[in-house]
Short mmCIF file of C-alpha atoms in Angstrom, two decimals:
data_model
loop_
_atom_site.label_atom_id
_atom_site.label_comp_id
_atom_site.label_asym_id
_atom_site.label_seq_id
_atom_site.Cartn_x
_atom_site.Cartn_y
_atom_site.Cartn_z
CA ALA A 1 -21.69 -20.16 -35.49
CA PRO A 2 -20.60 -18.47 -32.27
CA ALA A 3 -17.80 -15.92 -32.42
CA PRO A 4 -14.36 -17.31 -31.55
CA THR A 5 -12.99 -16.62 -28.10
CA PRO A 6 -9.83 -14.52 -27.81
CA GLU A 7 -7.97 -17.61 -26.62
CA ALA A 8 -9.13 -19.61 -29.68
CA LEU A 9 -8.09 -16.80 -32.02
CA VAL A 10 -4.64 -16.57 -30.46
CA ALA A 11 -4.29 -20.37 -30.65
CA THR A 12 -4.97 -20.31 -34.41
CA LEU A 13 -2.29 -17.63 -34.88
CA ARG A 14 0.31 -19.34 -32.71
CA SER A 15 3.22 -20.79 -34.63
CA PRO A 16 5.33 -23.69 -33.32
CA TRP A 17 8.42 -21.92 -34.63
CA GLY A 18 9.44 -18.29 -34.81
CA LEU A 19 9.50 -16.45 -38.11
CA THR A 20 10.74 -12.90 -38.59
CA LEU A 21 10.73 -10.82 -41.74
CA GLU A 22 13.17 -8.05 -40.84
CA ARG A 23 12.16 -5.82 -43.72
CA VAL A 24 8.93 -5.87 -45.70
CA GLN A 25 8.69 -3.12 -48.28
CA ILE A 26 5.80 -2.61 -50.68
CA GLN A 27 5.88 0.37 -52.99
CA THR A 28 2.14 0.46 -53.79
CA LEU A 29 -0.75 -1.52 -52.34
CA THR A 30 -4.51 -1.14 -52.82
CA VAL A 31 -6.90 -2.46 -50.17
CA GLN A 32 -10.63 -2.34 -50.97
CA GLY A 33 -10.03 0.40 -53.54
CA HIS A 34 -7.89 2.57 -51.24
CA PRO A 35 -4.29 3.08 -52.35
CA MET A 36 -1.42 2.89 -49.88
CA SER A 37 2.23 3.47 -50.62
CA GLY A 38 5.67 3.33 -49.08
CA LEU A 39 4.96 0.40 -46.75
CA ASP A 40 8.09 -0.33 -44.73
CA ALA A 41 7.63 -2.81 -41.88
CA ARG A 42 9.01 -5.65 -39.76
CA LEU A 43 6.80 -8.71 -39.16
CA SER A 44 7.32 -11.47 -36.61
CA LEU A 45 5.29 -14.59 -35.87
CA GLY A 46 5.88 -16.82 -32.90
CA GLY A 47 8.59 -16.50 -30.34
CA SER A 48 8.37 -16.67 -26.55
CA ASP A 49 5.01 -15.17 -25.56
CA GLU A 50 4.66 -13.01 -28.68
CA VAL A 51 2.16 -14.47 -31.12
CA LEU A 52 2.28 -11.69 -33.69
CA GLY A 53 4.35 -8.53 -33.97
CA LEU A 54 4.22 -5.76 -36.53
CA ARG A 55 6.51 -2.74 -36.54
CA LEU A 56 5.31 -0.28 -39.12
CA HIS A 57 8.17 2.09 -39.94
CA GLN A 58 6.14 3.94 -42.55
CA LEU A 59 2.86 3.80 -44.44
CA ARG A 60 1.36 6.55 -46.59
CA LEU A 61 -2.30 6.99 -47.55
CA PRO A 62 -1.98 9.37 -50.52
CA GLU A 63 -5.69 10.04 -51.05
CA LEU A 64 -5.89 11.42 -47.48
CA GLY A 65 -2.39 12.86 -47.36
CA TRP A 66 -1.68 10.82 -44.22
CA GLN A 67 1.61 9.19 -43.21
CA GLY A 68 1.93 6.94 -40.19
CA GLN A 69 3.97 4.52 -38.18
CA GLY A 70 3.35 2.22 -35.23
CA ASP A 71 3.77 -1.03 -33.33
CA LEU A 72 1.26 -3.83 -32.82
CA THR A 73 1.96 -6.88 -30.67
CA LEU A 74 -0.37 -9.76 -29.79
CA HIS A 75 0.89 -11.66 -26.74
CA SER A 76 -0.23 -14.99 -25.39
CA PRO A 77 -2.77 -15.77 -24.10
CA ASP A 78 -4.74 -12.77 -25.40
CA ARG A 79 -3.06 -9.42 -24.70
CA LEU A 80 -2.98 -6.85 -27.50
CA ARG A 81 -0.68 -3.82 -27.43
CA ILE A 82 -0.67 -1.06 -30.04
CA HIS A 83 0.93 2.33 -30.36
CA ALA A 84 0.50 4.20 -33.61
CA SER A 85 0.61 7.74 -34.88
CA ALA A 86 -0.21 9.44 -38.15
CA HIS A 87 0.58 12.85 -39.51
CA THR A 88 -2.09 14.49 -41.63
CA PRO A 89 -1.82 17.66 -43.70
CA HIS A 90 -3.57 19.45 -40.83
CA GLY A 91 -2.62 17.60 -37.66
CA GLN A 92 -1.64 14.51 -35.72
CA ILE A 93 -3.47 11.32 -34.68
CA ASP A 94 -2.19 9.12 -31.83
CA LEU A 95 -3.59 5.69 -30.88
CA GLN A 96 -2.66 3.56 -27.87
CA GLY A 97 -4.09 0.36 -26.50
CA ASP A 98 -2.83 -2.29 -24.11
CA GLY A 99 -4.86 -5.02 -22.47
CA PRO A 100 -6.84 -8.22 -22.89
CA LEU A 101 -8.37 -8.81 -26.30
CA ALA A 102 -11.76 -9.68 -24.78
CA ARG A 103 -12.14 -6.14 -23.38
CA TRP A 104 -9.42 -4.10 -25.01
CA PRO A 105 -8.86 -0.58 -23.60
CA VAL A 106 -7.85 1.95 -26.23
CA GLN A 107 -7.21 5.70 -26.33
CA ALA A 108 -7.00 7.99 -29.34
CA GLN A 109 -6.27 11.68 -29.69
CA LEU A 110 -6.57 13.86 -32.74
CA HIS A 111 -5.21 17.39 -32.94
CA ALA A 112 -6.12 19.13 -36.17
CA GLY A 113 -5.54 22.74 -37.01
CA GLY A 114 -5.22 25.03 -33.99
CA THR A 115 -7.74 24.19 -31.27
CA SER A 116 -9.60 21.45 -33.17
CA ALA A 117 -9.30 18.19 -31.21
CA ILE A 118 -10.97 14.95 -30.19
CA ALA A 119 -10.02 12.61 -27.35
CA VAL A 120 -11.48 9.10 -27.21
CA ARG A 121 -11.32 6.40 -24.56
CA ALA A 122 -12.96 3.10 -25.39
CA GLU A 123 -13.23 -0.49 -24.29
CA LEU A 124 -13.52 -2.71 -27.35
CA ALA A 125 -14.59 -6.33 -27.66
CA PRO A 126 -13.39 -7.03 -31.23
CA LEU A 127 -14.79 -10.56 -31.38
CA ALA A 128 -18.20 -9.75 -29.84
CA ALA A 129 -21.44 -9.04 -31.71
CA GLN A 130 -21.30 -5.50 -30.23
CA PRO A 131 -17.57 -4.64 -30.61
CA VAL A 132 -17.75 -1.24 -28.87
CA HIS A 133 -18.38 -2.10 -25.24
CA ARG A 134 -17.79 1.36 -23.77
CA LEU A 135 -16.87 4.69 -25.36
CA GLN A 136 -16.24 8.21 -24.14
CA ALA A 137 -15.28 11.01 -26.53
CA THR A 138 -14.71 14.73 -26.09
CA LEU A 139 -14.81 16.95 -29.17
CA GLN A 140 -13.46 20.48 -29.22
CA GLY A 141 -14.08 22.56 -32.34
CA LEU A 142 -13.60 19.48 -34.56
CA ASP A 143 -13.56 20.39 -38.27
CA LEU A 144 -14.12 17.23 -40.33
CA ARG A 145 -12.78 19.02 -43.42
CA GLN A 146 -9.34 18.96 -41.73
CA LEU A 147 -9.48 15.13 -41.92
CA HIS A 148 -10.73 14.72 -45.48
CA HIS A 149 -11.18 17.29 -48.25
CA GLN A 150 -14.65 15.96 -49.16
CA ALA A 151 -16.02 16.14 -45.60
CA PRO A 152 -18.19 19.09 -44.58
CA GLN A 153 -16.63 21.99 -42.70
CA THR A 154 -17.73 21.70 -39.08
CA ALA A 155 -16.97 22.98 -35.59
CA LEU A 156 -18.18 20.05 -33.47
CA SER A 157 -17.87 20.32 -29.69
CA GLY A 158 -19.31 18.21 -26.92
CA ASP A 159 -19.16 14.87 -25.15
CA LEU A 160 -20.27 11.49 -26.42
CA ARG A 161 -20.65 8.44 -24.21
CA GLN A 162 -21.76 4.89 -24.87
CA GLU A 163 -22.12 2.40 -22.05
CA PRO A 164 -23.65 -1.06 -21.93
CA ALA A 165 -27.24 -1.19 -20.74
CA ALA A 166 -29.10 -4.17 -19.30
CA GLN A 167 -30.85 -4.76 -22.64
CA GLY A 168 -27.96 -3.87 -24.97
CA PRO A 169 -25.84 -0.86 -25.81
CA ALA A 170 -27.07 2.62 -24.88
CA MET A 171 -25.90 5.88 -26.40
CA VAL A 172 -25.83 9.14 -24.48
CA LEU A 173 -25.04 12.45 -26.19
#
């Protein structure tokens, strides 16, 4: 079966009436074996041009030592907006995206321990067979151990770029 179009996905999520849960709190939640805790959020469905809205006041990922918050809004007909940030034991992660769901532009920055950083710009097609349409990343002294205690200690630097080619995705390092 072909993948749904962004418009079809939004249509299936659209509610004829508005529903808002002002406060959703879950003390402990496990998703695919990964524990989360301290979920505190606001959820809305429907409304004027907003199809789905999620305001995440707090969410903790204890096994990583991460704590985050953010906003996600899906507007009609197919515009997705997100702004999220997470604090890690060794740094900060910021994620922003705003645009059409078919080719969604997103940016992420990670600052971990001193000069360790990564900046990513991407154009995603979440419903396509190849969901990463375009990607550009710059790494500066990135130590993966700063992100997870079981990762190897590294000092990765360089540029990574993926762009669509005539015969499919191409990766350039």
